[in-house]
mmCIF file of C-alpha atoms and ligand atoms in Angstrom:
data_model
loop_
_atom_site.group_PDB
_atom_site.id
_atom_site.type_symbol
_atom_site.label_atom_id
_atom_site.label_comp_id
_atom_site.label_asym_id
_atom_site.label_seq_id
_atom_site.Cartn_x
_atom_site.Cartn_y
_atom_site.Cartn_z
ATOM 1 C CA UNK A 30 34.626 -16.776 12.231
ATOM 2 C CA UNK A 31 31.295 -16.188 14.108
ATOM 3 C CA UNK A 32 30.988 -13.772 16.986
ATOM 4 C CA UNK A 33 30.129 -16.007 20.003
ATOM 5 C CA UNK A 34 30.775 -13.101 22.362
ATOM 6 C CA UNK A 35 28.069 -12.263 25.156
ATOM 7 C CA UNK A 36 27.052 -8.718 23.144
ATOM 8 C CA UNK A 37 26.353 -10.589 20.099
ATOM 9 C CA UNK A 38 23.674 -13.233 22.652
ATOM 10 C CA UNK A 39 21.831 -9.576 22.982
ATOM 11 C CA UNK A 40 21.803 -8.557 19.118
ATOM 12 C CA UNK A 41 20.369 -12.093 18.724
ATOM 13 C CA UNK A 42 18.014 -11.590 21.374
ATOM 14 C CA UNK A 43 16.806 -8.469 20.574
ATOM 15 C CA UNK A 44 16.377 -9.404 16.854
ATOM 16 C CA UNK A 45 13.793 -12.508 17.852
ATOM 17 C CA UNK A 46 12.104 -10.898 20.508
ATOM 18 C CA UNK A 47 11.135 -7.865 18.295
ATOM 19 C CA UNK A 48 9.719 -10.425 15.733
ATOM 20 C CA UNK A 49 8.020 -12.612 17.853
ATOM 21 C CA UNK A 50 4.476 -12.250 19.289
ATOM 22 C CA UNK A 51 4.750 -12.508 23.052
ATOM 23 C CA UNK A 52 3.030 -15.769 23.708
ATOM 24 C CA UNK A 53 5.901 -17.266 22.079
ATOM 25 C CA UNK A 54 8.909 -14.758 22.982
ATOM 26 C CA UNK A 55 9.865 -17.270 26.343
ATOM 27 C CA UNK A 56 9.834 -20.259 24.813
ATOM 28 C CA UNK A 57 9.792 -23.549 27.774
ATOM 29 C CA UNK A 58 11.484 -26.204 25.273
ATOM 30 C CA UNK A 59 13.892 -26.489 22.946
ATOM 31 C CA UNK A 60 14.376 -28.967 20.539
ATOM 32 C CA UNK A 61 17.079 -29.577 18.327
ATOM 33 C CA UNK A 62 15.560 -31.856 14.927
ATOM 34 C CA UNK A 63 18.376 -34.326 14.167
ATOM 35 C CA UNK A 64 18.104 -36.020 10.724
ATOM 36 C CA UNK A 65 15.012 -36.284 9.769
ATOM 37 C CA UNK A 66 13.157 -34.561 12.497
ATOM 38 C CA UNK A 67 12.605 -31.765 10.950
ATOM 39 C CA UNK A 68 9.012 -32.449 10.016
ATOM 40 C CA UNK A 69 8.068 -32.218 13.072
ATOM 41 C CA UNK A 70 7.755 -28.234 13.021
ATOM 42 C CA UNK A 71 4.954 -29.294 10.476
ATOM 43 C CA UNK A 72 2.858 -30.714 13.442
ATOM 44 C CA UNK A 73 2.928 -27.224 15.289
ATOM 45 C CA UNK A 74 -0.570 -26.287 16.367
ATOM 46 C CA UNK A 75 -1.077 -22.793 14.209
ATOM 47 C CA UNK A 76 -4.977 -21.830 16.157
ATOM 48 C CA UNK A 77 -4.019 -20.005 18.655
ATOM 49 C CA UNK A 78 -0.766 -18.568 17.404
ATOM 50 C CA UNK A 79 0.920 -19.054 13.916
ATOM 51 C CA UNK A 80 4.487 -20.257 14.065
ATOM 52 C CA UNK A 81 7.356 -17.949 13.247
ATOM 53 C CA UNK A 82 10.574 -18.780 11.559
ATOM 54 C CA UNK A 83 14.093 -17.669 11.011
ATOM 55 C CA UNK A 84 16.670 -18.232 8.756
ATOM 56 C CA UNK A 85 19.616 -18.955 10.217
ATOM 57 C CA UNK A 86 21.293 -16.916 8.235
ATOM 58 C CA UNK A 87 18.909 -13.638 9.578
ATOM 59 C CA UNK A 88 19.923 -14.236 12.503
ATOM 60 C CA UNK A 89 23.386 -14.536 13.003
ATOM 61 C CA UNK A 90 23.841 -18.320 13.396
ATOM 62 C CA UNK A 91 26.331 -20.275 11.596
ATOM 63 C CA UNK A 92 24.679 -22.017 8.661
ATOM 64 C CA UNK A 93 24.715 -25.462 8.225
ATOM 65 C CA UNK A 94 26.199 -27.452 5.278
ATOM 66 C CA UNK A 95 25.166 -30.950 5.565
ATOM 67 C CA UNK A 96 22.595 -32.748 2.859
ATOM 68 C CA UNK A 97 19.670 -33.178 4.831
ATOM 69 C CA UNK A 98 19.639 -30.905 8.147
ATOM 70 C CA UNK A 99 18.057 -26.999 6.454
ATOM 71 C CA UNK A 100 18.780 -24.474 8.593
ATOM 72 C CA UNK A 101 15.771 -22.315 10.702
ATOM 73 C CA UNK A 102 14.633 -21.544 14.061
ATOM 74 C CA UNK A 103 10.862 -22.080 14.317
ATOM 75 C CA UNK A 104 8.642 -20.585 17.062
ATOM 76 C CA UNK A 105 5.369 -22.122 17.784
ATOM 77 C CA UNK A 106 2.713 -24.144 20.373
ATOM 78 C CA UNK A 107 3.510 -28.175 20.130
ATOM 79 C CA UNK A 108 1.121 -30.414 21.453
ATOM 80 C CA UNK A 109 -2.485 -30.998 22.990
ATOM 81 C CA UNK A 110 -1.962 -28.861 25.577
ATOM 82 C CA UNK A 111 -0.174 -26.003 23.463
ATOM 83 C CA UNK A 112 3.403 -25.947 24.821
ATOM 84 C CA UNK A 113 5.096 -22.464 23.552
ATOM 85 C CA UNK A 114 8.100 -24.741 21.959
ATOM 86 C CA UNK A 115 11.498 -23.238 19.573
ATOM 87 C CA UNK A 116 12.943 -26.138 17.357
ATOM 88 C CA UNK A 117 16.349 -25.838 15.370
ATOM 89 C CA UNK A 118 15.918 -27.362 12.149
ATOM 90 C CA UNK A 119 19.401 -28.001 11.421
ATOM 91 C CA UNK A 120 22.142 -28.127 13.830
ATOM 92 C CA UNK A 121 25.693 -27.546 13.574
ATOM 93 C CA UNK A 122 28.520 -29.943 13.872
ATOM 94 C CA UNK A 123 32.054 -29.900 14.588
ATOM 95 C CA UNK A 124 33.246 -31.375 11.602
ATOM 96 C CA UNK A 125 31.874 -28.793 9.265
ATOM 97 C CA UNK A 126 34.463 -26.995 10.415
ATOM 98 C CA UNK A 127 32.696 -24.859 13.074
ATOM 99 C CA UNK A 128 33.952 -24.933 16.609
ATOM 100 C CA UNK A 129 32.300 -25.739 19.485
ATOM 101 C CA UNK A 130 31.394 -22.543 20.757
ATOM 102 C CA UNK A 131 29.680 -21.700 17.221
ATOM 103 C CA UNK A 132 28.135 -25.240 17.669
ATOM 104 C CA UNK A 133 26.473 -24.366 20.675
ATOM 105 C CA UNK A 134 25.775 -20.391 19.991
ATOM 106 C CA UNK A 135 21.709 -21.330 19.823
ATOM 107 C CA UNK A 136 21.856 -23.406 23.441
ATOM 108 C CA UNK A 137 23.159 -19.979 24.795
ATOM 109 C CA UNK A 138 20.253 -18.125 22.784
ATOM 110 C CA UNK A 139 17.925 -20.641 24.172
ATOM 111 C CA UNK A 140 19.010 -19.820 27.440
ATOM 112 C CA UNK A 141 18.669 -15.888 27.586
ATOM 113 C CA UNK A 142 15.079 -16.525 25.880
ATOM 114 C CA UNK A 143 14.283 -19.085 29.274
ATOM 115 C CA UNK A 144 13.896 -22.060 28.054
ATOM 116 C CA UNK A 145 13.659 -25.006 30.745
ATOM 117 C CA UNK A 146 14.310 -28.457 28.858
ATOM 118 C CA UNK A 147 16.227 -28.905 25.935
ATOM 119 C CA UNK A 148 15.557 -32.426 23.597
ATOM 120 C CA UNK A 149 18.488 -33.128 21.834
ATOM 121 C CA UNK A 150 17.877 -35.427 18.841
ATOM 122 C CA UNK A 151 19.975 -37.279 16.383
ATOM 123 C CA UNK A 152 20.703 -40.259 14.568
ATOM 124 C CA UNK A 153 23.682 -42.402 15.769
ATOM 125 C CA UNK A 154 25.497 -45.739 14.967
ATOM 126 C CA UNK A 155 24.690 -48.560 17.247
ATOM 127 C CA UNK A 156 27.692 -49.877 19.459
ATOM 128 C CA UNK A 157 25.536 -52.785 21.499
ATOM 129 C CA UNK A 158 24.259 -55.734 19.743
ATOM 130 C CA UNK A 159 21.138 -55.754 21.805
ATOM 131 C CA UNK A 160 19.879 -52.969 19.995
ATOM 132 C CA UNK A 161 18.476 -52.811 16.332
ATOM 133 C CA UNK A 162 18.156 -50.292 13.402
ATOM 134 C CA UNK A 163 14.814 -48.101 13.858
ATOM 135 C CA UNK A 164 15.535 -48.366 18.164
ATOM 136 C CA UNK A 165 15.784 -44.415 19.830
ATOM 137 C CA UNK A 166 18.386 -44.796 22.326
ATOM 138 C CA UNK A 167 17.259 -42.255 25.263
ATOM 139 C CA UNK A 168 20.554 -41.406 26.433
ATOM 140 C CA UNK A 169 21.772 -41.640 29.898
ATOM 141 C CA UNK A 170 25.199 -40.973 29.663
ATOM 142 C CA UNK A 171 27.902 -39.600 27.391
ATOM 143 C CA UNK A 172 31.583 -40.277 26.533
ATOM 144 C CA UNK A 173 33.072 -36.856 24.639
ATOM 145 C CA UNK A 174 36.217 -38.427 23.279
ATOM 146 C CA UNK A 175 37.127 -35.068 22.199
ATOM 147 C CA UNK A 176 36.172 -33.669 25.020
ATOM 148 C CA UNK A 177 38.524 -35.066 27.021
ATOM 149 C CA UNK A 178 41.408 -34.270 25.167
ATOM 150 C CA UNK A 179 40.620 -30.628 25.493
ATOM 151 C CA UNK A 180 37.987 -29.832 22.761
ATOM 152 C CA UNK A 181 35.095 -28.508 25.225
ATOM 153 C CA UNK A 182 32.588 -25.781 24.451
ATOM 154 C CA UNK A 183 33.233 -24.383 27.761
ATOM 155 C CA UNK A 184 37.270 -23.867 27.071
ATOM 156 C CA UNK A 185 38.200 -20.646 27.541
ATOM 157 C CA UNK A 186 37.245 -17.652 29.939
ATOM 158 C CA UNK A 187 33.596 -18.974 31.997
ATOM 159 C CA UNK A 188 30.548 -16.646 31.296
ATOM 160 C CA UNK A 189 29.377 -16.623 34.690
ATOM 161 C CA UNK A 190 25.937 -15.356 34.504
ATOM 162 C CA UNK A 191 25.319 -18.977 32.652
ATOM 163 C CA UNK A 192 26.564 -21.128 35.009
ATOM 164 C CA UNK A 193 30.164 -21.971 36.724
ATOM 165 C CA UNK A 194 33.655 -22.703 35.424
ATOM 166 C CA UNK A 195 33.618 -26.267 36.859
ATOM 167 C CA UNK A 196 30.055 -27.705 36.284
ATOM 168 C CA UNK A 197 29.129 -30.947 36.950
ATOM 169 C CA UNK A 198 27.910 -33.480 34.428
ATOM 170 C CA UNK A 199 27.016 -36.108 36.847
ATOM 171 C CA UNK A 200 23.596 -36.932 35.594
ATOM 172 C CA UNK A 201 23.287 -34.581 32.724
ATOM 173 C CA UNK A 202 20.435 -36.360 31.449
ATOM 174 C CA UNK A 203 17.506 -35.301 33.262
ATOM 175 C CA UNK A 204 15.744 -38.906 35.184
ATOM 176 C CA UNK A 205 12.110 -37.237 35.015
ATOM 177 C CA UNK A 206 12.476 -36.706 31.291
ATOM 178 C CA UNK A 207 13.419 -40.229 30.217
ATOM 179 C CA UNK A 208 10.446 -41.404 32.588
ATOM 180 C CA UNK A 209 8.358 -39.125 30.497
ATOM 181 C CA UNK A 210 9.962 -40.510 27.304
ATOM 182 C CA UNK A 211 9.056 -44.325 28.543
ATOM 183 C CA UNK A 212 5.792 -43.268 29.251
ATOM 184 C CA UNK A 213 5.337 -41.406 25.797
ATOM 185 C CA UNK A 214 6.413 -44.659 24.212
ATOM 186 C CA UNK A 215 4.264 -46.694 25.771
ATOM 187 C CA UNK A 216 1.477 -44.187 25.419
ATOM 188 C CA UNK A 217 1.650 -44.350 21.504
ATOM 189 C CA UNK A 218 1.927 -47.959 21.445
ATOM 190 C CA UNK A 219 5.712 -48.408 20.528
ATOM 191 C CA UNK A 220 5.852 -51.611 21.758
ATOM 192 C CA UNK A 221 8.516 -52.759 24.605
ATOM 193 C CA UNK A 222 12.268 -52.194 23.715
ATOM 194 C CA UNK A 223 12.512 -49.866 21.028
ATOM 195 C CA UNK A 224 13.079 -47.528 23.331
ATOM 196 C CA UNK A 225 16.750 -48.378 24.993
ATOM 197 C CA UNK A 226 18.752 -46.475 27.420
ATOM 198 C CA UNK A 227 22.173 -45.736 26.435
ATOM 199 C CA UNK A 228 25.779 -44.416 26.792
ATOM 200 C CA UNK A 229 26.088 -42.003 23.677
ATOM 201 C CA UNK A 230 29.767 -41.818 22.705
ATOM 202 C CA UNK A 231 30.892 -38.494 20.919
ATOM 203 C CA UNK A 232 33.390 -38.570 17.941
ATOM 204 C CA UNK A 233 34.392 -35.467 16.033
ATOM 205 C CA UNK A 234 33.438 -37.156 12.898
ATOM 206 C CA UNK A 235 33.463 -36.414 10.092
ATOM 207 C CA UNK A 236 35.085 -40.299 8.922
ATOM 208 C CA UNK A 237 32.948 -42.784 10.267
ATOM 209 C CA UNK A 238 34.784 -44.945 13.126
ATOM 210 C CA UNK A 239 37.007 -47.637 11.895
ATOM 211 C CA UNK A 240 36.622 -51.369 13.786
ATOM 212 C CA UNK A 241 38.966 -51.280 16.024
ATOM 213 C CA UNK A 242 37.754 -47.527 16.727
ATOM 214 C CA UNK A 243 34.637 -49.410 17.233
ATOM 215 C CA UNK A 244 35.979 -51.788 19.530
ATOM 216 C CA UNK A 245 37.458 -49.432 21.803
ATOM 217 C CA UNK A 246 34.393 -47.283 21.994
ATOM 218 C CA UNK A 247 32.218 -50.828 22.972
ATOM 219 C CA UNK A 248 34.949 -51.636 25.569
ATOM 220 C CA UNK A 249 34.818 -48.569 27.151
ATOM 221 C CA UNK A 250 31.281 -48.919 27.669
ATOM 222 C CA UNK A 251 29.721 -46.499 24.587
ATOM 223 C CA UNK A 252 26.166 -48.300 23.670
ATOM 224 C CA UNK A 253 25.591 -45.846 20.709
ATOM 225 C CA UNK A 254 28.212 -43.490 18.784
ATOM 226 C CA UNK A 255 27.398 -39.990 17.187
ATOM 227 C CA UNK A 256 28.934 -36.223 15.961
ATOM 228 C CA UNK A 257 26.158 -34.233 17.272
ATOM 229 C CA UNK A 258 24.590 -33.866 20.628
ATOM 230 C CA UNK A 259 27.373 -33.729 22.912
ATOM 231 C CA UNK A 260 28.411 -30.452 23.190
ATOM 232 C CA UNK A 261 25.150 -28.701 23.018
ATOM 233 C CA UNK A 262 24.084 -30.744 26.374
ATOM 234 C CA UNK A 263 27.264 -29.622 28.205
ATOM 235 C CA UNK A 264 26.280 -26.052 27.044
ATOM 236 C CA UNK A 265 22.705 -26.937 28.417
ATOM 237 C CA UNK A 266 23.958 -27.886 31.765
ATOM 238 C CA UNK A 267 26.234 -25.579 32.222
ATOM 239 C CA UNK A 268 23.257 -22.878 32.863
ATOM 240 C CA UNK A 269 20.803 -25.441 34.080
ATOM 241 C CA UNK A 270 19.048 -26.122 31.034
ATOM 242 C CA UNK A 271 17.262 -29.810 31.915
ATOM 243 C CA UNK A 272 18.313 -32.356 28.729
ATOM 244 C CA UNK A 273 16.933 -35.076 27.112
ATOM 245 C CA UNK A 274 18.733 -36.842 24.480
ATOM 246 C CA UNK A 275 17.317 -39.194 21.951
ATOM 247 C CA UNK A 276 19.180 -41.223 19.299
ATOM 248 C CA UNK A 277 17.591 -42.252 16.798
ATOM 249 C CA UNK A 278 19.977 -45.857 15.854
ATOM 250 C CA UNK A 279 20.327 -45.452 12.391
ATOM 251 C CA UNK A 280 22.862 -48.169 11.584
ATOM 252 C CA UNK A 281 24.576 -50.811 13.115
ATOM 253 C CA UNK A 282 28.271 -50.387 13.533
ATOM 254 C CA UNK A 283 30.886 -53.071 12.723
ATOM 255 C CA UNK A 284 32.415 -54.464 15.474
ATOM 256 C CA UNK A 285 34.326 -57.544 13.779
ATOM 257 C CA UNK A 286 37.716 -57.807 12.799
ATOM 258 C CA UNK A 287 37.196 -58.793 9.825
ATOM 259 C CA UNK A 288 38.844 -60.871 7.134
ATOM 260 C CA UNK A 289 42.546 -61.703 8.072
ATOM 261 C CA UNK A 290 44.839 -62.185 4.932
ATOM 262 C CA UNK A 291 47.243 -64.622 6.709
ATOM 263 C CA UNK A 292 46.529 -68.164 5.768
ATOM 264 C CA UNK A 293 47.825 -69.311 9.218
ATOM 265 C CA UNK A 294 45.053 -67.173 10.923
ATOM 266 C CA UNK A 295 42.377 -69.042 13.227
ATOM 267 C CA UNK A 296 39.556 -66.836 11.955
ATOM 268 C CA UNK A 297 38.545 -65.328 8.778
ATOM 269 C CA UNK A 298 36.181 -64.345 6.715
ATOM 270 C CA UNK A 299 33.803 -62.931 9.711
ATOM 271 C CA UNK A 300 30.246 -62.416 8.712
ATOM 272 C CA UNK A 301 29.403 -58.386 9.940
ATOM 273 C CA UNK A 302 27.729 -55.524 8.919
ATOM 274 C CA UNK A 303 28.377 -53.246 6.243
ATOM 275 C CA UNK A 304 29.676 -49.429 6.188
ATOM 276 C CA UNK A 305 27.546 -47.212 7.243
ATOM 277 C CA UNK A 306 26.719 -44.697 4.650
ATOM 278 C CA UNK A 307 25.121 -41.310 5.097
ATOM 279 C CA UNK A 308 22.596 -42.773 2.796
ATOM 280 C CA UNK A 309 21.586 -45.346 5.047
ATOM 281 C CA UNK A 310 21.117 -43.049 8.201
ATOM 282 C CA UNK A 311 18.729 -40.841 5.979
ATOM 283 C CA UNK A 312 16.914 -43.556 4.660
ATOM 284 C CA UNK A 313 16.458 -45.045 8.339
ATOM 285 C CA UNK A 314 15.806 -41.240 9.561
ATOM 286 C CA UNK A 315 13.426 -41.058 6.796
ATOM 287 C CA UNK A 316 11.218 -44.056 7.565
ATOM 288 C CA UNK A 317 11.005 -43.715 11.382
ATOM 289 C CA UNK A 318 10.671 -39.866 10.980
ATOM 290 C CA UNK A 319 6.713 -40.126 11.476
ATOM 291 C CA UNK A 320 7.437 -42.255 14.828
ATOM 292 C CA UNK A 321 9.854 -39.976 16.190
ATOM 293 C CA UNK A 322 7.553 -36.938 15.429
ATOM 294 C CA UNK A 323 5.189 -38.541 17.767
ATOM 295 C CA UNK A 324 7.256 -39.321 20.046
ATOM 296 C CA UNK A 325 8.992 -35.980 20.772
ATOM 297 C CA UNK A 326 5.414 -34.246 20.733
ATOM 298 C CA UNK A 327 3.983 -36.847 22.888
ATOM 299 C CA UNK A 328 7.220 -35.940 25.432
ATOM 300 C CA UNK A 329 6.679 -32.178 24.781
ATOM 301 C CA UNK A 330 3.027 -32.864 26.167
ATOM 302 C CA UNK A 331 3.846 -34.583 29.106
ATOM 303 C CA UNK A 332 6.656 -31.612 30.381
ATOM 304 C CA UNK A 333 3.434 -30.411 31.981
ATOM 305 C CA UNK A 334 3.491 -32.750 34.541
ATOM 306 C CA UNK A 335 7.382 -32.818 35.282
HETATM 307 N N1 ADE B 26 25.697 -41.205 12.942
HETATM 308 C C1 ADE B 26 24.954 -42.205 12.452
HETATM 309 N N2 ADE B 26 25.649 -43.332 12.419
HETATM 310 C C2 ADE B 26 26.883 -43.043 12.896
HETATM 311 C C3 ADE B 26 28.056 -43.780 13.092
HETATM 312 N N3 ADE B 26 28.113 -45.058 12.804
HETATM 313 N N4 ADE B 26 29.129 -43.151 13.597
HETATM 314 C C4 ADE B 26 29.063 -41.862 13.902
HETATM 315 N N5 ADE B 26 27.994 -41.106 13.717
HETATM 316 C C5 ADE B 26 26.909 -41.684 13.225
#
């Protein structure tokens, strides 16, 4: 296993910041590229300072297995106004087999380097009928199912020069950030509603939920459901680390019961949607990846103001 202890933070540390030109070694934003983000260290503005990037497996970071997410840090300025940015391409997830303090290993990296805001992206299933395939949900909430049943990235003795042993989550999603990520949206034209706030509902993954699972996760009040994001924004909060979240909907999750085989049954043969395939949420990731580019440069932008 990975050594998440505080001494290996520092070998980290010291490894970047001897690699890094100083306009980029304090880095104000963080952003993690969910599925198909990852082009958007492509857009990094190279005049006044060319980007640097790390291999994840330089550096000391777990590396990551899944088909689509590569695995590097990359340094650069984002935006007009030249915002000294660090973006994960590739995350880690909890049902590779890596736990959640490996998961969340960069978020504590991003921290000792002083990063401010961290944009968590990712692609998730859609709960709430109201919303549609190509929609970012800009989360508001979360629901860690396994999370409350004891699998927290904070288990275990507190580091207390990151934040306390009991932190709050009470509005862990920052409310000036998803103003700026209306506002960025509305800015590039996205037209109203394909932007939808949302309760993001964690699963460990890495079976996608079953109907009834579904169910359950609608009643209790989940709008969108996901294996990423959760644990690296309780990390984030935990040493003040302002979040945004942004889930890109990728598919829409079945919610019916389906077809009962009892001929005395009232209903059967329910008409509902088909499922989901890691295929799918590429393809989806792959067509609005352009779109979400924009939109998480146009955010980085505005941080200026916030
Ligand atoms: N990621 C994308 N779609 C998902 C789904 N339906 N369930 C869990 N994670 C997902």
């Amino acid at each position: 296993p990975l050594n998440t202890d505080s001494v290996n933070f520092i070998t980290i540390i010291n490894y970047l910041r001897a690699r890094l030109p100083i306009e980029l070694s304090q880095p104000r934003v963080a952003i993690i590229c969910g599925s198909g983000l990852g082009g958007l260290v492509d857009t990094i503005d190279e005049t006044k300072c060319k980007k640097v990037e790390f291999k994840y497996e330089d550096i000391g970071f777990p590396t990551s297995t899944v088909q689509g997410h590569a695995g590097k840090l990359v340094f650069g300025f984002l935006g007009k106004n030249q915002v000294p940015t660090v973006c994960m391409v590739g995350r880690f997830h909890f049902y590779e087999g890596h736990n959640l303090k490996e998961v969340t290993l960069p978020i504590r990296i991003f921290k000792l380097l002083g990063v401010k805001i961290l944009i968590a992206t990712s692609a998730a299933g859609a709960l709430n009928k109201d919303f549609q395939v190509g929609n970012v949900a800009v989360l508001t909430d979360h629901i860690s199912l396994p999370g409350l049943v004891g699998n927290n990235p904070l288990f275990g003795p507190n580091l207390d020069k990151f934040g306390p042993r009991f932190p709050p989550m009470t509005d862990a999603y920052d409310y000036d950030l998803r103003v700026l990520a209306f506002k960025a949206s509305s800015s590039l034209n996205f037209g109203e509603g394909v932007l939808k706030e949302a309760i993001y509902c964690f699963v460990g993954g890495p079976s996608y939920e079953t109907k009834a699972e579904a169910r359950f996760l609608r009643m209790v009040g989940g709008d969108v459901v996901g294996m990423s994001v959760v644990p690296e924004v309780i990390v984030a909060r935990h040493s003040g680390i302002r979040v945004l979240g942004l889930s890109l909907v990728t598919n829409m999750v079945a919610l019916g019961k389906g077809k009962s085989a009892d001929p005395l049954a009232r209903e059967s043969g329910v008409i509902e949607e088909p499922p989901p395939s890691h295929e799918e949420v590429l393809k989806t990731s792959r067509n609005r990846a352009l779109e979400m580019q924009n939109l998480v440069k146009t955010i980085v932008e505005l941080t200026e103001t916030i």
